[in-house]
Amino acid sequence: MTASRLCPPVASIAFTPGEPAGIGPDLCAHLLDHPLRPHLVAIADPELIRERTRALGRAVEPVAADTPATAVPANGLRVEAVALAVASTPGKLDTRNSGYVLDALRPRRCRLPDGRYAALVTGPVHKGIINEAGIAFSGHTEFLAERVGGHPVMMLAPAPGLRVALATTHLSLHAVAAAITPTTLETVIRILDRDLRQRFGIARPRIVVCGLNPHAGEGGHLGREEVEVIGPVLQRLTAEGMVLQGPVPADTVFTPPCLARTDVVLAMYHDQGLPVLKHLGFGRSVNITLGLPIIRTSVDHGTALDLAGSGNADSGSLFAAIDTAFELARVSAR
């Protein structure tokens, strides 16, 4: 998706830069190059944005969030103000700012899902420092789902025509098999089918489902999950009219012949699908959360503390996330 396809935008999009010591605030300087910048609203500390971008030689001037898009100056960025607890230094985490990071994500700040913003684009956060602050936090996805409802499904898209969704997300490997139940798997597949129709405009989504075990279990000789859980769910949903293939061995699902026949690959766990995807498109991928009553996209990288304040942050994934958010909002509004 490119910005030129997205004009005129359907509404404003909210953007949270994330961890203040990371590259999120740096990326605000790159927003000066995005053609839809007047339609973005950062949920952040205005002084953080002003000071960090000035230090990078590309000063961004925060303006009020309710400024009309047509009145945003050439170096301006609309900002919904949230105050840091303490001043932030690039590359140096501080537990005292963990509350700031989460406050920016709260629905009352993002004005979601009440309609003020058509979608939310999130920058990288540091899970470790938030937990060190005494706040239980496993990720953006779970945090948002607890507050707006829904069953979140994580999907990444590194390139046109390639999408990878996850049946489970941030679980230790030994917990994955128990988490793949018939109810959970059916829920995930139904969300994929629905959201690919409603948000991506795909009339009959083709979903290829990975097996959990090597060789998709070899008929039950290398594991029973394909026989007892995955296969029966696919048979039942196929009988309803869904276009499903699987369970397919994960070591062959990313071959060109298989990908040519699919709109999304459903992997059973995080490191089954994402290493291949990130090899193909790291720095250009978009993390899309399906199954929520809001549209949320995110960058595919972390806080990159070692790059914060250096001017070397790459905005490729952020721009892809912004363009995808506008496109999904436009399709959903039809």
GROMACS .gro file of C-alpha atoms in nm:
model
  334
    1MET     CA    1   0.000   0.000   0.000
    2THR     CA    2   0.126   0.345  -0.084
    3ALA     CA    3   0.014   0.680   0.046
    4SER     CA    4  -0.083   0.798  -0.303
    5ARG     CA    5  -0.362   0.538  -0.307
    6LEU     CA    6  -0.501   0.657   0.022
    7CYS     CA    7  -0.601   1.018  -0.047
    8PRO     CA    8  -0.831   1.157   0.062
    9PRO     CA    9  -0.814   0.981   0.401
   10VAL     CA   10  -1.134   0.874   0.570
   11ALA     CA   11  -1.042   1.035   0.904
   12SER     CA   12  -0.750   1.099   1.133
   13ILE     CA   13  -0.526   0.819   1.255
   14ALA     CA   14  -0.377   0.806   1.608
   15PHE     CA   15  -0.008   0.723   1.653
   16THR     CA   16   0.162   0.629   1.981
   17PRO     CA   17   0.545   0.657   1.960
   18GLY     CA   18   0.585   0.412   2.249
   19GLU     CA   19   0.890   0.388   2.473
   20PRO     CA   20   1.032   0.743   2.508
   21ALA     CA   21   1.394   0.622   2.539
   22GLY     CA   22   1.367   0.425   2.214
   23ILE     CA   23   1.341   0.524   1.849
   24GLY     CA   24   0.967   0.598   1.859
   25PRO     CA   25   1.017   0.973   1.919
   26ASP     CA   26   1.293   0.977   1.653
   27LEU     CA   27   1.046   0.843   1.398
   28CYS     CA   28   0.832   1.153   1.446
   29ALA     CA   29   1.100   1.341   1.250
   30HIS     CA   30   1.043   1.107   0.956
   31LEU     CA   31   0.672   1.187   0.961
   32LEU     CA   32   0.759   1.518   0.792
   33ASP     CA   33   0.812   1.309   0.478
   34HIS     CA   34   0.478   1.129   0.493
   35PRO     CA   35   0.214   1.285   0.266
   36LEU     CA   36  -0.068   1.211   0.512
   37ARG     CA   37   0.110   1.366   0.812
   38PRO     CA   38  -0.162   1.635   0.858
   39HIS     CA   39  -0.411   1.353   0.918
   40LEU     CA   40  -0.201   1.188   1.192
   41VAL     CA   41  -0.232   1.266   1.563
   42ALA     CA   42   0.050   1.160   1.796
   43ILE     CA   43  -0.052   1.060   2.148
   44ALA     CA   44   0.262   1.171   2.326
   45ASP     CA   45   0.450   1.434   2.525
   46PRO     CA   46   0.481   1.741   2.297
   47GLU     CA   47   0.811   1.848   2.450
   48LEU     CA   48   0.960   1.503   2.396
   49ILE     CA   49   0.876   1.522   2.026
   50ARG     CA   50   0.998   1.880   1.995
   51GLU     CA   51   1.329   1.818   2.173
   52ARG     CA   52   1.414   1.482   2.014
   53THR     CA   53   1.340   1.591   1.658
   54ARG     CA   54   1.525   1.919   1.707
   55ALA     CA   55   1.830   1.725   1.824
   56LEU     CA   56   1.809   1.520   1.504
   57GLY     CA   57   1.809   1.832   1.290
   58ARG     CA   58   1.449   1.793   1.170
   59ALA     CA   59   1.245   1.991   1.418
   60VAL     CA   60   0.880   1.891   1.439
   61GLU     CA   61   0.649   2.149   1.590
   62PRO     CA   62   0.361   1.998   1.791
   63VAL     CA   63   0.023   2.161   1.735
   64ALA     CA   64  -0.310   2.097   1.908
   65ALA     CA   65  -0.485   1.772   1.821
   66ASP     CA   66  -0.801   1.957   1.714
   67THR     CA   67  -0.613   2.167   1.456
   68PRO     CA   68  -0.778   2.113   1.115
   69ALA     CA   69  -0.562   1.906   0.881
   70THR     CA   70  -0.563   2.193   0.633
   71ALA     CA   71  -0.411   2.425   0.897
   72VAL     CA   72  -0.119   2.202   1.002
   73PRO     CA   73   0.208   2.379   0.908
   74ALA     CA   74   0.475   2.216   0.693
   75ASN     CA   75   0.678   2.116   0.998
   76GLY     CA   76   0.378   2.053   1.224
   77LEU     CA   77   0.239   1.739   1.383
   78ARG     CA   78  -0.091   1.725   1.567
   79VAL     CA   79  -0.041   1.599   1.920
   80GLU     CA   80  -0.281   1.476   2.189
   81ALA     CA   81  -0.071   1.568   2.492
   82VAL     CA   82   0.035   1.310   2.752
   83ALA     CA   83   0.303   1.419   2.999
   84LEU     CA   84   0.618   1.221   3.074
   85ALA     CA   85   0.678   1.145   3.440
   86VAL     CA   86   1.045   1.244   3.407
   87ALA     CA   87   1.259   1.374   3.124
   88SER     CA   88   1.372   1.096   2.891
   89THR     CA   89   1.727   1.034   2.768
   90PRO     CA   90   1.772   0.844   2.440
   91GLY     CA   91   1.881   0.486   2.505
   92LYS     CA   92   1.824   0.495   2.883
   93LEU     CA   93   1.515   0.320   3.015
   94ASP     CA   94   1.341   0.458   3.323
   95THR     CA   95   1.068   0.268   3.508
   96ARG     CA   96   0.910   0.600   3.607
   97ASN     CA   97   0.795   0.654   3.247
   98SER     CA   98   0.623   0.316   3.213
   99GLY     CA   99   0.294   0.469   3.326
  100TYR     CA  100   0.329   0.732   3.053
  101VAL     CA  101   0.370   0.463   2.787
  102LEU     CA  102   0.053   0.283   2.894
  103ASP     CA  103  -0.146   0.601   2.952
  104ALA     CA  104  -0.096   0.693   2.587
  105LEU     CA  105  -0.253   0.361   2.488
  106ARG     CA  106  -0.565   0.385   2.700
  107PRO     CA  107  -0.886   0.416   2.497
  108ARG     CA  108  -0.977   0.745   2.668
  109ARG     CA  109  -0.653   0.890   2.529
  110CYS     CA  110  -0.672   0.730   2.186
  111ARG     CA  111  -1.045   0.808   2.167
  112LEU     CA  112  -1.107   0.455   2.047
  113PRO     CA  113  -1.341   0.298   1.964
  114ASP     CA  114  -1.569   0.605   1.986
  115GLY     CA  115  -1.485   0.715   1.634
  116ARG     CA  116  -1.265   1.022   1.678
  117TYR     CA  117  -0.979   0.833   1.516
  118ALA     CA  118  -1.030   0.575   1.245
  119ALA     CA  119  -0.737   0.358   1.354
  120LEU     CA  120  -0.442   0.329   1.589
  121VAL     CA  121  -0.078   0.289   1.482
  122THR     CA  122   0.158   0.189   1.763
  123GLY     CA  123   0.531   0.238   1.796
  124PRO     CA  124   0.755  -0.001   1.991
  125VAL     CA  125   0.732  -0.044   2.368
  126HIS     CA  126   0.973  -0.219   2.604
  127LYS     CA  127   0.787  -0.498   2.785
  128GLY     CA  128   1.071  -0.555   3.030
  129ILE     CA  129   1.085  -0.204   3.174
  130ILE     CA  130   0.706  -0.192   3.213
  131ASN     CA  131   0.712  -0.515   3.412
  132GLU     CA  132   1.007  -0.389   3.616
  133ALA     CA  133   0.787  -0.095   3.711
  134GLY     CA  134   0.552  -0.345   3.875
  135ILE     CA  135   0.292  -0.340   3.596
  136ALA     CA  136   0.200  -0.680   3.450
  137PHE     CA  137   0.225  -0.635   3.074
  138SER     CA  138   0.260  -0.895   2.799
  139GLY     CA  139   0.215  -0.666   2.500
  140HIS     CA  140   0.011  -0.408   2.312
  141THR     CA  141  -0.229  -0.667   2.180
  142GLU     CA  142  -0.334  -0.806   2.514
  143PHE     CA  143  -0.343  -0.461   2.677
  144LEU     CA  144  -0.580  -0.325   2.414
  145ALA     CA  145  -0.800  -0.634   2.410
  146GLU     CA  146  -0.855  -0.612   2.785
  147ARG     CA  147  -0.988  -0.260   2.741
  148VAL     CA  148  -1.185  -0.264   2.416
  149GLY     CA  149  -1.290  -0.631   2.403
  150GLY     CA  150  -1.261  -0.890   2.131
  151HIS     CA  151  -1.033  -1.186   2.068
  152PRO     CA  152  -0.703  -1.051   1.928
  153VAL     CA  153  -0.537  -1.229   1.638
  154MET     CA  154  -0.187  -1.121   1.540
  155MET     CA  155  -0.112  -1.100   1.168
  156LEU     CA  156   0.199  -0.966   0.996
  157ALA     CA  157   0.231  -0.863   0.635
  158PRO     CA  158   0.588  -0.816   0.505
  159ALA     CA  159   0.507  -0.781   0.136
  160PRO     CA  160   0.206  -0.759  -0.097
  161GLY     CA  161   0.028  -1.093  -0.112
  162LEU     CA  162   0.196  -1.246   0.194
  163ARG     CA  163   0.026  -1.250   0.534
  164VAL     CA  164   0.102  -1.467   0.835
  165ALA     CA  165  -0.136  -1.495   1.131
  166LEU     CA  166  -0.078  -1.670   1.463
  167ALA     CA  167  -0.306  -1.911   1.646
  168THR     CA  168  -0.112  -1.836   1.968
  169THR     CA  169   0.112  -1.537   2.037
  170HIS     CA  170   0.346  -1.474   2.329
  171LEU     CA  171   0.355  -1.815   2.494
  172SER     CA  172   0.646  -2.032   2.597
  173LEU     CA  173   0.685  -2.326   2.364
  174HIS     CA  174   0.586  -2.588   2.621
  175ALA     CA  175   0.247  -2.414   2.665
  176VAL     CA  176   0.155  -2.398   2.296
  177ALA     CA  177   0.001  -2.742   2.245
  178ALA     CA  178  -0.237  -2.704   2.540
  179ALA     CA  179  -0.345  -2.362   2.412
  180ILE     CA  180  -0.453  -2.497   2.073
  181THR     CA  181  -0.802  -2.617   2.156
  182PRO     CA  182  -1.087  -2.672   1.910
  183THR     CA  183  -1.270  -2.366   2.047
  184THR     CA  184  -0.969  -2.135   2.027
  185LEU     CA  185  -0.864  -2.251   1.681
  186GLU     CA  186  -1.216  -2.216   1.545
  187THR     CA  187  -1.241  -1.865   1.691
  188VAL     CA  188  -0.913  -1.759   1.529
  189ILE     CA  189  -1.008  -1.897   1.188
  190ARG     CA  190  -1.350  -1.731   1.198
  191ILE     CA  191  -1.187  -1.396   1.283
  192LEU     CA  192  -0.940  -1.436   0.997
  193ASP     CA  193  -1.216  -1.517   0.751
  194ARG     CA  194  -1.436  -1.228   0.871
  195ASP     CA  195  -1.168  -0.959   0.890
  196LEU     CA  196  -1.011  -1.049   0.556
  197ARG     CA  197  -1.356  -1.000   0.407
  198GLN     CA  198  -1.456  -0.684   0.593
  199ARG     CA  199  -1.126  -0.502   0.630
  200PHE     CA  200  -0.928  -0.626   0.331
  201GLY     CA  201  -1.212  -0.664   0.084
  202ILE     CA  202  -1.126  -1.029  -0.001
  203ALA     CA  203  -1.451  -1.197  -0.106
  204ARG     CA  204  -1.347  -1.558  -0.029
  205PRO     CA  205  -1.031  -1.567   0.184
  206ARG     CA  206  -0.804  -1.864   0.123
  207ILE     CA  207  -0.654  -1.972   0.455
  208VAL     CA  208  -0.371  -2.224   0.474
  209VAL     CA  209  -0.334  -2.373   0.823
  210CYS     CA  210  -0.003  -2.513   0.948
  211GLY     CA  211   0.025  -2.829   1.148
  212LEU     CA  212   0.176  -2.808   1.495
  213ASN     CA  213   0.418  -3.101   1.472
  214PRO     CA  214   0.693  -3.190   1.222
  215HIS     CA  215   0.545  -3.315   0.896
  216ALA     CA  216   0.201  -3.216   1.032
  217GLY     CA  217   0.217  -3.513   1.267
  218GLU     CA  218   0.276  -3.785   1.007
  219GLY     CA  219  -0.076  -3.919   1.046
  220GLY     CA  220  -0.052  -3.916   1.424
  221HIS     CA  221   0.292  -4.081   1.453
  222LEU     CA  222   0.469  -3.752   1.541
  223GLY     CA  223   0.188  -3.596   1.742
  224ARG     CA  224  -0.190  -3.617   1.768
  225GLU     CA  225  -0.291  -3.250   1.752
  226GLU     CA  226  -0.344  -3.257   1.375
  227VAL     CA  227  -0.567  -3.564   1.399
  228GLU     CA  228  -0.760  -3.473   1.711
  229VAL     CA  229  -0.784  -3.093   1.698
  230ILE     CA  230  -0.670  -2.914   1.383
  231GLY     CA  231  -0.808  -3.151   1.120
  232PRO     CA  232  -1.160  -3.179   1.266
  233VAL     CA  233  -1.191  -2.800   1.303
  234LEU     CA  234  -1.088  -2.748   0.940
  235GLN     CA  235  -1.332  -3.012   0.820
  236ARG     CA  236  -1.620  -2.853   1.010
  237LEU     CA  237  -1.550  -2.500   0.887
  238THR     CA  238  -1.487  -2.616   0.529
  239ALA     CA  239  -1.832  -2.772   0.535
  240GLU     CA  240  -1.970  -2.425   0.615
  241GLY     CA  241  -1.812  -2.286   0.299
  242MET     CA  242  -1.478  -2.148   0.419
  243VAL     CA  243  -1.180  -2.196   0.189
  244LEU     CA  244  -0.929  -2.380   0.406
  245GLN     CA  245  -0.627  -2.599   0.341
  246GLY     CA  246  -0.440  -2.803   0.598
  247PRO     CA  247  -0.302  -2.901   0.827
  248VAL     CA  248   0.005  -2.835   0.608
  249PRO     CA  249   0.361  -2.910   0.724
  250ALA     CA  250   0.514  -2.579   0.831
  251ASP     CA  251   0.842  -2.655   0.652
  252THR     CA  252   0.670  -2.647   0.311
  253VAL     CA  253   0.394  -2.389   0.361
  254PHE     CA  254   0.617  -2.098   0.258
  255THR     CA  255   0.713  -2.242  -0.078
  256PRO     CA  256   0.599  -2.038  -0.380
  257PRO     CA  257   0.344  -2.298  -0.507
  258CYS     CA  258   0.168  -2.302  -0.170
  259LEU     CA  259   0.175  -1.925  -0.120
  260ALA     CA  260   0.032  -1.873  -0.469
  261ARG     CA  261  -0.288  -2.041  -0.350
  262THR     CA  262  -0.340  -1.852  -0.025
  263ASP     CA  263  -0.436  -1.515   0.119
  264VAL     CA  264  -0.302  -1.589   0.467
  265VAL     CA  265  -0.095  -1.856   0.639
  266LEU     CA  266  -0.208  -1.945   0.991
  267ALA     CA  267   0.089  -2.059   1.199
  268MET     CA  268   0.034  -2.236   1.528
  269TYR     CA  269   0.289  -2.039   1.730
  270HIS     CA  270   0.509  -1.730   1.718
  271ASP     CA  271   0.839  -1.875   1.599
  272GLN     CA  272   0.679  -2.114   1.353
  273GLY     CA  273   0.570  -1.836   1.119
  274LEU     CA  274   0.752  -1.516   1.201
  275PRO     CA  275   1.117  -1.608   1.132
  276VAL     CA  276   1.040  -1.671   0.765
  277LEU     CA  277   0.826  -1.361   0.743
  278LYS     CA  278   1.088  -1.135   0.903
  279HIS     CA  279   1.360  -1.280   0.683
  280LEU     CA  280   1.158  -1.172   0.383
  281GLY     CA  281   1.053  -0.830   0.502
  282PHE     CA  282   1.205  -0.712   0.829
  283GLY     CA  283   1.187  -0.335   0.852
  284ARG     CA  284   0.904  -0.324   0.599
  285SER     CA  285   0.649  -0.549   0.769
  286VAL     CA  286   0.328  -0.439   0.937
  287ASN     CA  287   0.184  -0.598   1.250
  288ILE     CA  288  -0.197  -0.597   1.222
  289THR     CA  289  -0.424  -0.691   1.510
  290LEU     CA  290  -0.744  -0.858   1.394
  291GLY     CA  291  -1.041  -0.950   1.611
  292LEU     CA  292  -1.073  -0.614   1.790
  293PRO     CA  293  -1.349  -0.354   1.745
  294ILE     CA  294  -1.077  -0.109   1.640
  295ILE     CA  295  -0.820  -0.105   1.360
  296ARG     CA  296  -0.469  -0.134   1.500
  297THR     CA  297  -0.141  -0.166   1.313
  298SER     CA  298   0.213  -0.154   1.445
  299VAL     CA  299   0.576  -0.152   1.341
  300ASP     CA  300   0.755  -0.486   1.319
  301HIS     CA  301   1.058  -0.386   1.526
  302GLY     CA  302   1.151  -0.312   1.885
  303THR     CA  303   1.266  -0.001   2.068
  304ALA     CA  304   1.622  -0.013   1.923
  305LEU     CA  305   1.768   0.167   2.225
  306ASP     CA  306   2.113   0.163   2.065
  307LEU     CA  307   1.983   0.374   1.775
  308ALA     CA  308   1.775   0.620   1.975
  309GLY     CA  309   1.888   0.977   1.918
  310SER     CA  310   2.138   0.873   1.650
  311GLY     CA  311   1.938   0.973   1.344
  312ASN     CA  312   1.976   0.621   1.202
  313ALA     CA  313   1.624   0.491   1.270
  314ASP     CA  314   1.453   0.339   0.965
  315SER     CA  315   1.097   0.458   0.907
  316GLY     CA  316   1.005   0.187   0.653
  317SER     CA  317   0.790  -0.021   0.885
  318LEU     CA  318   0.624   0.285   1.038
  319PHE     CA  319   0.524   0.420   0.700
  320ALA     CA  320   0.393   0.077   0.599
  321ALA     CA  321   0.191   0.061   0.923
  322ILE     CA  322   0.044   0.409   0.861
  323ASP     CA  323  -0.046   0.334   0.501
  324THR     CA  324  -0.204   0.003   0.600
  325ALA     CA  325  -0.408   0.168   0.877
  326PHE     CA  326  -0.549   0.427   0.637
  327GLU     CA  327  -0.626   0.159   0.378
  328LEU     CA  328  -0.800  -0.068   0.629
  329ALA     CA  329  -1.004   0.226   0.758
  330ARG     CA  330  -1.102   0.319   0.404
  331VAL     CA  331  -1.213  -0.036   0.317
  332SER     CA  332  -1.401  -0.073   0.646
  333ALA     CA  333  -1.588   0.252   0.584
  334ARG     CA  334  -1.734   0.135   0.254
   0.00000   0.00000   0.00000
